[in-house]
Amino acid sequence: MFGKKIRVGVAFGGGGTRGFCHLGAIKAFEQFGIDFDFVAGTSAGSLAGAFYSAGYTFKQMYDAIKDVKEKDIRKNIIPFTPSKIDGVGDIIINNLGDINIEDLKKPFAAVAVDIKSTKEICFAKGNLAKAVMGSCAVPGIFQPVIYDDMILCDGGLQNTIPADIPKYFGCDYVISVDVNKSRTYGTDSVKFIDVVSCSIRILMRSNALRGYVNSDLVIAPETKRFKSTKTDGMEEMIEEGYKATVDAMPQIMEIFNRRKKVKTEKNKDITFIM
C-alpha cells in the first residue's frame, strides 16, 4: 500500500461571481505543475471545474470568460423574479461543446440539489451543461433546472464546498478552494429581505463547515470586498485567488508527498449519477 502514488482531488466551492478567484488558483496550480486526479465543483465552482477538467489552461479560461457580463448570465431584468440560467449553459456549450461529463479529460463531478427529493445529487456522468446549470441555479435568482425527473437547484444548499466528493471517488487527499469565506455577516435591519438574507448566510456557514472538515487543506482567498452578484473586480479576484494559492503552495506540495490513507465510505444521503 505504501509507496503507491497517492490520489489528490480538488474541490471548487460556490460563491457566485467570486468564483473568478478559482481562475487564479488554477493559474497557480498550472505554474507549479500541480495535477489533480479528480475535480469536484459546486455552483460557480462547478463551472470552473468543468473547464479545468476539460483541459483548459488558465489563459484559455480567461479568454472564454473575460467579456462575460451579468446580463449574459442573468437575463431577466424584471425585479424580484428569477431568471432562466441558459446563459451558464451557453458558456459551456459555446466553449466545450454539448458534451457529457464522461467526455472530459479529467474525472469530474458537479453537485446540485434535487428539490423534488430534497437530496444532494452528484453528477459524475450525463450532460455537462445541464449538470452545471443545475449546480448554479441559486433559488430566487435563477429558475430551477429540469433534468430527467429531477428539479435541480444550487448545490450550495447542501454542499457548498464539495470536499467529500473526491474522496468518495478514491482520492486520498482533497484540497479545496473556498471563494466565499466571508459568507456570514450580520444585519442590524429588521426588514424582511435583510432578515431572510442573513438567515441564509447563517445556514450557509454551517453548510461550509462540512467542506472544511472533509478538506486536507482549504485555500481561502480574501473576497469580502467583492459582490457575489457582480463581475466588477474580476482581475482583482483572479489575483486574490492566485496569491492565496501561491501562499499555500508549501502545504500543497507536502500533501502531494504524503502516504496513502484509508478511503472514506460513501454517504448514503447523496445520490450519485455515475
Short mmCIF file of C-alpha atoms in Angstrom, two decimals:
data_model
loop_
_atom_site.label_atom_id
_atom_site.label_comp_id
_atom_site.label_asym_id
_atom_site.label_seq_id
_atom_site.Cartn_x
_atom_site.Cartn_y
_atom_site.Cartn_z
CA MET A 1 0.00 0.00 0.00
CA PHE A 2 2.76 2.44 0.94
CA GLY A 3 4.89 3.68 -1.91
CA LYS A 4 2.00 3.74 -4.35
CA LYS A 5 1.06 7.05 -5.95
CA ILE A 6 -1.47 8.90 -3.88
CA ARG A 7 -4.55 10.41 -5.48
CA VAL A 8 -5.30 14.05 -4.74
CA GLY A 9 -8.57 15.76 -5.64
CA VAL A 10 -9.60 19.39 -5.77
CA ALA A 11 -12.95 20.85 -4.72
CA PHE A 12 -14.02 24.23 -6.09
CA GLY A 13 -16.62 25.88 -3.84
CA GLY A 14 -19.59 28.09 -4.65
CA GLY A 15 -19.67 31.85 -4.33
CA GLY A 16 -21.31 33.50 -7.32
CA THR A 17 -19.03 35.78 -9.31
CA ARG A 18 -16.45 35.47 -6.55
CA GLY A 19 -15.76 32.24 -8.42
CA PHE A 20 -13.35 34.26 -10.57
CA CYS A 21 -10.88 33.52 -7.76
CA HIS A 22 -10.88 29.90 -8.93
CA LEU A 23 -9.12 31.02 -12.11
CA GLY A 24 -6.33 32.49 -10.02
CA ALA A 25 -5.99 29.22 -8.12
CA ILE A 26 -5.86 27.31 -11.40
CA LYS A 27 -3.20 29.71 -12.70
CA ALA A 28 -1.04 28.88 -9.67
CA PHE A 29 -1.66 25.12 -9.98
CA GLU A 30 -0.56 25.33 -13.60
CA GLN A 31 2.52 27.40 -12.80
CA PHE A 32 3.72 24.98 -10.11
CA GLY A 33 2.88 21.82 -12.07
CA ILE A 34 0.10 20.64 -9.75
CA ASP A 35 -2.04 17.97 -11.40
CA PHE A 36 -5.16 16.67 -9.66
CA ASP A 37 -6.70 13.22 -10.12
CA PHE A 38 -10.32 14.28 -9.57
CA VAL A 39 -12.25 17.55 -9.73
CA ALA A 40 -15.48 18.42 -7.92
CA GLY A 41 -17.39 21.67 -8.03
CA THR A 42 -20.46 23.35 -6.61
CA SER A 43 -22.22 26.30 -8.26
CA ALA A 44 -19.57 28.70 -9.64
CA GLY A 45 -17.04 26.05 -8.69
CA SER A 46 -18.73 23.56 -11.00
CA LEU A 47 -18.33 25.98 -13.91
CA ALA A 48 -14.64 26.49 -13.18
CA GLY A 49 -14.21 22.77 -12.56
CA ALA A 50 -15.80 21.84 -15.88
CA PHE A 51 -13.31 23.97 -17.83
CA TYR A 52 -10.41 22.72 -15.72
CA SER A 53 -11.46 19.10 -16.26
CA ALA A 54 -11.72 19.74 -20.00
CA GLY A 55 -8.01 20.53 -20.01
CA TYR A 56 -8.37 24.29 -20.44
CA THR A 57 -5.34 26.32 -19.39
CA PHE A 58 -5.69 29.44 -17.29
CA LYS A 59 -5.31 31.61 -20.40
CA GLN A 60 -7.97 29.66 -22.30
CA MET A 61 -10.38 30.02 -19.37
CA TYR A 62 -9.63 33.71 -19.03
CA ASP A 63 -10.23 34.29 -22.74
CA ALA A 64 -13.54 32.38 -22.52
CA ILE A 65 -14.98 34.46 -19.67
CA LYS A 66 -13.23 37.84 -19.73
CA ASP A 67 -16.06 39.54 -21.62
CA VAL A 68 -18.94 37.85 -19.79
CA LYS A 69 -21.26 40.32 -18.05
CA GLU A 70 -24.08 39.85 -15.54
CA LYS A 71 -26.66 40.31 -18.32
CA ASP A 72 -25.15 37.35 -20.19
CA ILE A 73 -25.83 35.08 -17.22
CA ARG A 74 -28.89 36.59 -15.57
CA LYS A 75 -31.00 37.70 -18.49
CA ASN A 76 -34.23 38.51 -16.68
CA ILE A 77 -34.38 42.23 -15.91
CA ILE A 78 -37.73 42.13 -14.07
CA PRO A 79 -37.04 42.84 -10.37
CA PHE A 80 -37.65 40.06 -7.82
CA THR A 81 -38.26 37.40 -10.47
CA PRO A 82 -35.82 34.56 -11.08
CA SER A 83 -34.06 34.37 -14.42
CA LYS A 84 -33.53 31.37 -16.65
CA ILE A 85 -30.00 30.03 -16.33
CA ASP A 86 -29.46 29.32 -20.02
CA GLY A 87 -26.55 31.79 -20.04
CA VAL A 88 -24.47 29.39 -17.96
CA GLY A 89 -25.31 26.56 -20.33
CA ASP A 90 -24.31 28.75 -23.27
CA ILE A 91 -20.88 29.36 -21.75
CA ILE A 92 -20.33 25.60 -21.51
CA ILE A 93 -21.73 24.68 -24.93
CA ASN A 94 -20.12 27.55 -26.85
CA ASN A 95 -16.68 26.69 -25.49
CA LEU A 96 -16.65 22.99 -24.63
CA GLY A 97 -19.50 21.76 -26.81
CA ASP A 98 -22.69 19.95 -25.92
CA ILE A 99 -20.80 17.08 -24.31
CA ASN A 100 -21.19 14.65 -21.45
CA ILE A 101 -19.19 14.68 -18.24
CA GLU A 102 -17.64 11.38 -19.32
CA ASP A 103 -16.06 13.17 -22.31
CA LEU A 104 -13.90 15.43 -20.12
CA LYS A 105 -10.17 14.80 -19.81
CA LYS A 106 -10.23 14.62 -16.00
CA PRO A 107 -12.81 12.83 -13.82
CA PHE A 108 -15.31 15.47 -12.72
CA ALA A 109 -18.44 15.77 -10.59
CA ALA A 110 -20.89 18.66 -10.27
CA VAL A 111 -23.01 18.93 -7.14
CA ALA A 112 -26.66 20.05 -7.26
CA VAL A 113 -29.75 19.55 -5.11
CA ASP A 114 -32.99 17.95 -6.30
CA ILE A 115 -35.74 19.91 -4.55
CA LYS A 116 -38.21 17.19 -5.51
CA SER A 117 -36.50 14.53 -3.40
CA THR A 118 -34.53 17.09 -1.29
CA LYS A 119 -31.40 15.02 -1.95
CA GLU A 120 -27.93 16.14 -2.91
CA ILE A 121 -27.15 14.97 -6.44
CA CYS A 122 -23.59 14.24 -7.52
CA PHE A 123 -23.31 14.20 -11.32
CA ALA A 124 -20.30 12.19 -12.47
CA LYS A 125 -21.88 11.40 -15.83
CA GLY A 126 -24.55 12.85 -18.09
CA ASN A 127 -24.94 16.14 -19.93
CA LEU A 128 -22.29 18.59 -18.72
CA ALA A 129 -24.18 21.80 -19.42
CA LYS A 130 -27.33 20.59 -17.64
CA ALA A 131 -25.39 19.40 -14.60
CA VAL A 132 -23.50 22.70 -14.27
CA MET A 133 -26.66 24.75 -14.85
CA GLY A 134 -28.41 22.81 -12.08
CA SER A 135 -25.43 23.24 -9.77
CA CYS A 136 -25.50 27.03 -10.34
CA ALA A 137 -29.28 27.59 -10.07
CA VAL A 138 -29.44 29.71 -6.92
CA PRO A 139 -33.07 29.78 -5.65
CA GLY A 140 -34.72 33.16 -6.07
CA ILE A 141 -32.10 34.30 -8.56
CA PHE A 142 -32.41 31.53 -11.16
CA GLN A 143 -35.21 29.21 -12.13
CA PRO A 144 -34.67 25.53 -11.26
CA VAL A 145 -33.32 23.25 -13.97
CA ILE A 146 -35.39 20.27 -15.09
CA TYR A 147 -33.16 17.27 -15.74
CA ASP A 148 -34.86 13.91 -16.30
CA ASP A 149 -37.28 13.60 -13.35
CA MET A 150 -35.30 15.97 -11.12
CA ILE A 151 -35.80 19.64 -10.31
CA LEU A 152 -32.29 20.96 -9.71
CA CYS A 153 -31.18 23.92 -7.63
CA ASP A 154 -27.81 25.22 -6.46
CA GLY A 155 -25.63 22.55 -4.86
CA GLY A 156 -24.68 25.04 -2.16
CA LEU A 157 -27.99 24.32 -0.47
CA GLN A 158 -26.38 21.18 0.91
CA ASN A 159 -22.70 21.05 -0.09
CA THR A 160 -21.13 24.40 -0.92
CA ILE A 161 -17.53 23.11 -0.66
CA PRO A 162 -17.76 19.52 -2.01
CA ALA A 163 -14.54 18.20 -0.43
CA ASP A 164 -16.11 14.85 0.40
CA ILE A 165 -16.87 14.01 -3.24
CA PRO A 166 -13.29 13.37 -4.48
CA LYS A 167 -12.74 11.05 -1.52
CA TYR A 168 -15.81 9.05 -2.49
CA PHE A 169 -14.16 8.59 -5.88
CA GLY A 170 -10.92 7.22 -4.49
CA CYS A 171 -8.84 10.26 -3.64
CA ASP A 172 -6.61 10.03 -0.59
CA TYR A 173 -6.47 13.78 -0.01
CA VAL A 174 -8.51 16.81 -1.06
CA ILE A 175 -7.51 20.43 -1.47
CA SER A 176 -10.44 22.85 -1.52
CA VAL A 177 -10.83 26.42 -2.74
CA ASP A 178 -13.32 28.47 -0.73
CA VAL A 179 -14.01 31.74 -2.57
CA ASN A 180 -16.66 32.86 -0.10
CA LYS A 181 -15.10 32.71 3.37
CA SER A 182 -16.85 35.96 4.35
CA ARG A 183 -20.25 34.37 3.69
CA THR A 184 -21.51 35.11 7.19
CA TYR A 185 -22.12 38.64 8.39
CA GLY A 186 -24.96 40.03 10.45
CA THR A 187 -27.52 42.78 9.95
CA ASP A 188 -28.94 45.50 12.15
CA SER A 189 -32.06 45.69 9.99
CA VAL A 190 -35.41 44.05 10.76
CA LYS A 191 -36.65 44.37 7.18
CA PHE A 192 -37.97 41.10 5.75
CA ILE A 193 -35.43 40.75 2.93
CA ASP A 194 -32.49 41.61 5.21
CA VAL A 195 -33.57 39.10 7.86
CA VAL A 196 -34.09 36.35 5.26
CA SER A 197 -30.75 37.08 3.59
CA CYS A 198 -28.92 36.99 6.92
CA SER A 199 -30.67 33.72 7.85
CA ILE A 200 -29.49 32.13 4.59
CA ARG A 201 -25.94 33.29 5.27
CA ILE A 202 -26.03 31.69 8.71
CA LEU A 203 -27.26 28.41 7.23
CA MET A 204 -24.57 28.53 4.55
CA ARG A 205 -21.89 28.90 7.22
CA SER A 206 -22.96 25.61 8.82
CA ASN A 207 -23.02 24.03 5.36
CA ALA A 208 -19.47 25.23 4.64
CA LEU A 209 -18.14 23.62 7.81
CA ARG A 210 -18.78 20.22 6.19
CA GLY A 211 -16.38 21.20 3.42
CA TYR A 212 -13.71 22.33 5.85
CA VAL A 213 -13.98 19.12 7.87
CA ASN A 214 -13.55 16.99 4.74
CA SER A 215 -10.65 19.02 3.33
CA ASP A 216 -6.99 18.33 4.00
CA LEU A 217 -6.23 21.93 3.03
CA VAL A 218 -8.50 24.88 2.29
CA ILE A 219 -7.32 27.79 0.15
CA ALA A 220 -9.47 30.79 1.10
CA PRO A 221 -8.80 34.00 -0.86
CA GLU A 222 -9.94 37.31 0.62
CA THR A 223 -13.14 38.22 -1.24
CA LYS A 224 -15.12 40.30 1.26
CA ARG A 225 -14.78 43.50 -0.77
CA PHE A 226 -16.33 41.88 -3.87
CA LYS A 227 -20.03 41.34 -4.52
CA SER A 228 -21.04 37.78 -5.38
CA THR A 229 -23.51 39.05 -7.99
CA LYS A 230 -21.24 41.47 -9.88
CA THR A 231 -18.42 40.89 -12.36
CA ASP A 232 -16.73 44.14 -11.29
CA GLY A 233 -13.26 43.42 -9.97
CA MET A 234 -12.71 40.24 -11.99
CA GLU A 235 -8.97 40.89 -12.42
CA GLU A 236 -8.55 41.59 -8.72
CA MET A 237 -10.46 38.42 -7.79
CA ILE A 238 -8.24 36.34 -10.06
CA GLU A 239 -5.19 37.89 -8.41
CA GLU A 240 -6.55 37.14 -4.92
CA GLY A 241 -7.07 33.50 -5.88
CA TYR A 242 -3.58 33.31 -7.33
CA LYS A 243 -1.88 34.89 -4.30
CA ALA A 244 -3.73 32.71 -1.78
CA THR A 245 -2.79 29.57 -3.72
CA VAL A 246 0.87 30.54 -4.09
CA ASP A 247 0.98 31.26 -0.35
CA ALA A 248 -0.39 27.76 0.32
CA MET A 249 1.96 26.04 -2.14
CA PRO A 250 4.32 24.59 0.51
CA GLN A 251 1.35 22.84 2.18
CA ILE A 252 0.03 21.73 -1.23
CA MET A 253 3.39 20.21 -2.12
CA GLU A 254 3.54 18.49 1.26
CA ILE A 255 0.16 16.85 0.61
CA PHE A 256 1.34 15.51 -2.73
CA ASN A 257 4.28 13.88 -0.94
CA ARG A 258 2.21 12.12 1.73
CA ARG A 259 1.46 8.43 2.01
CA LYS A 260 -1.87 6.89 1.12
CA LYS A 261 -4.58 6.76 3.77
CA VAL A 262 -7.80 4.86 4.34
CA LYS A 263 -10.65 5.60 1.93
CA THR A 264 -13.94 7.12 3.03
CA GLU A 265 -17.24 5.26 2.80
CA LYS A 266 -19.90 6.74 0.54
CA ASN A 267 -22.55 8.92 2.14
CA LYS A 268 -25.92 7.25 1.66
CA ASP A 269 -27.68 10.64 1.73
CA ILE A 270 -26.15 11.57 -1.64
CA THR A 271 -27.48 10.29 -4.95
CA PHE A 272 -24.56 9.51 -7.25
CA ILE A 273 -25.17 9.68 -11.01
CA MET A 274 -22.21 7.70 -12.30
#
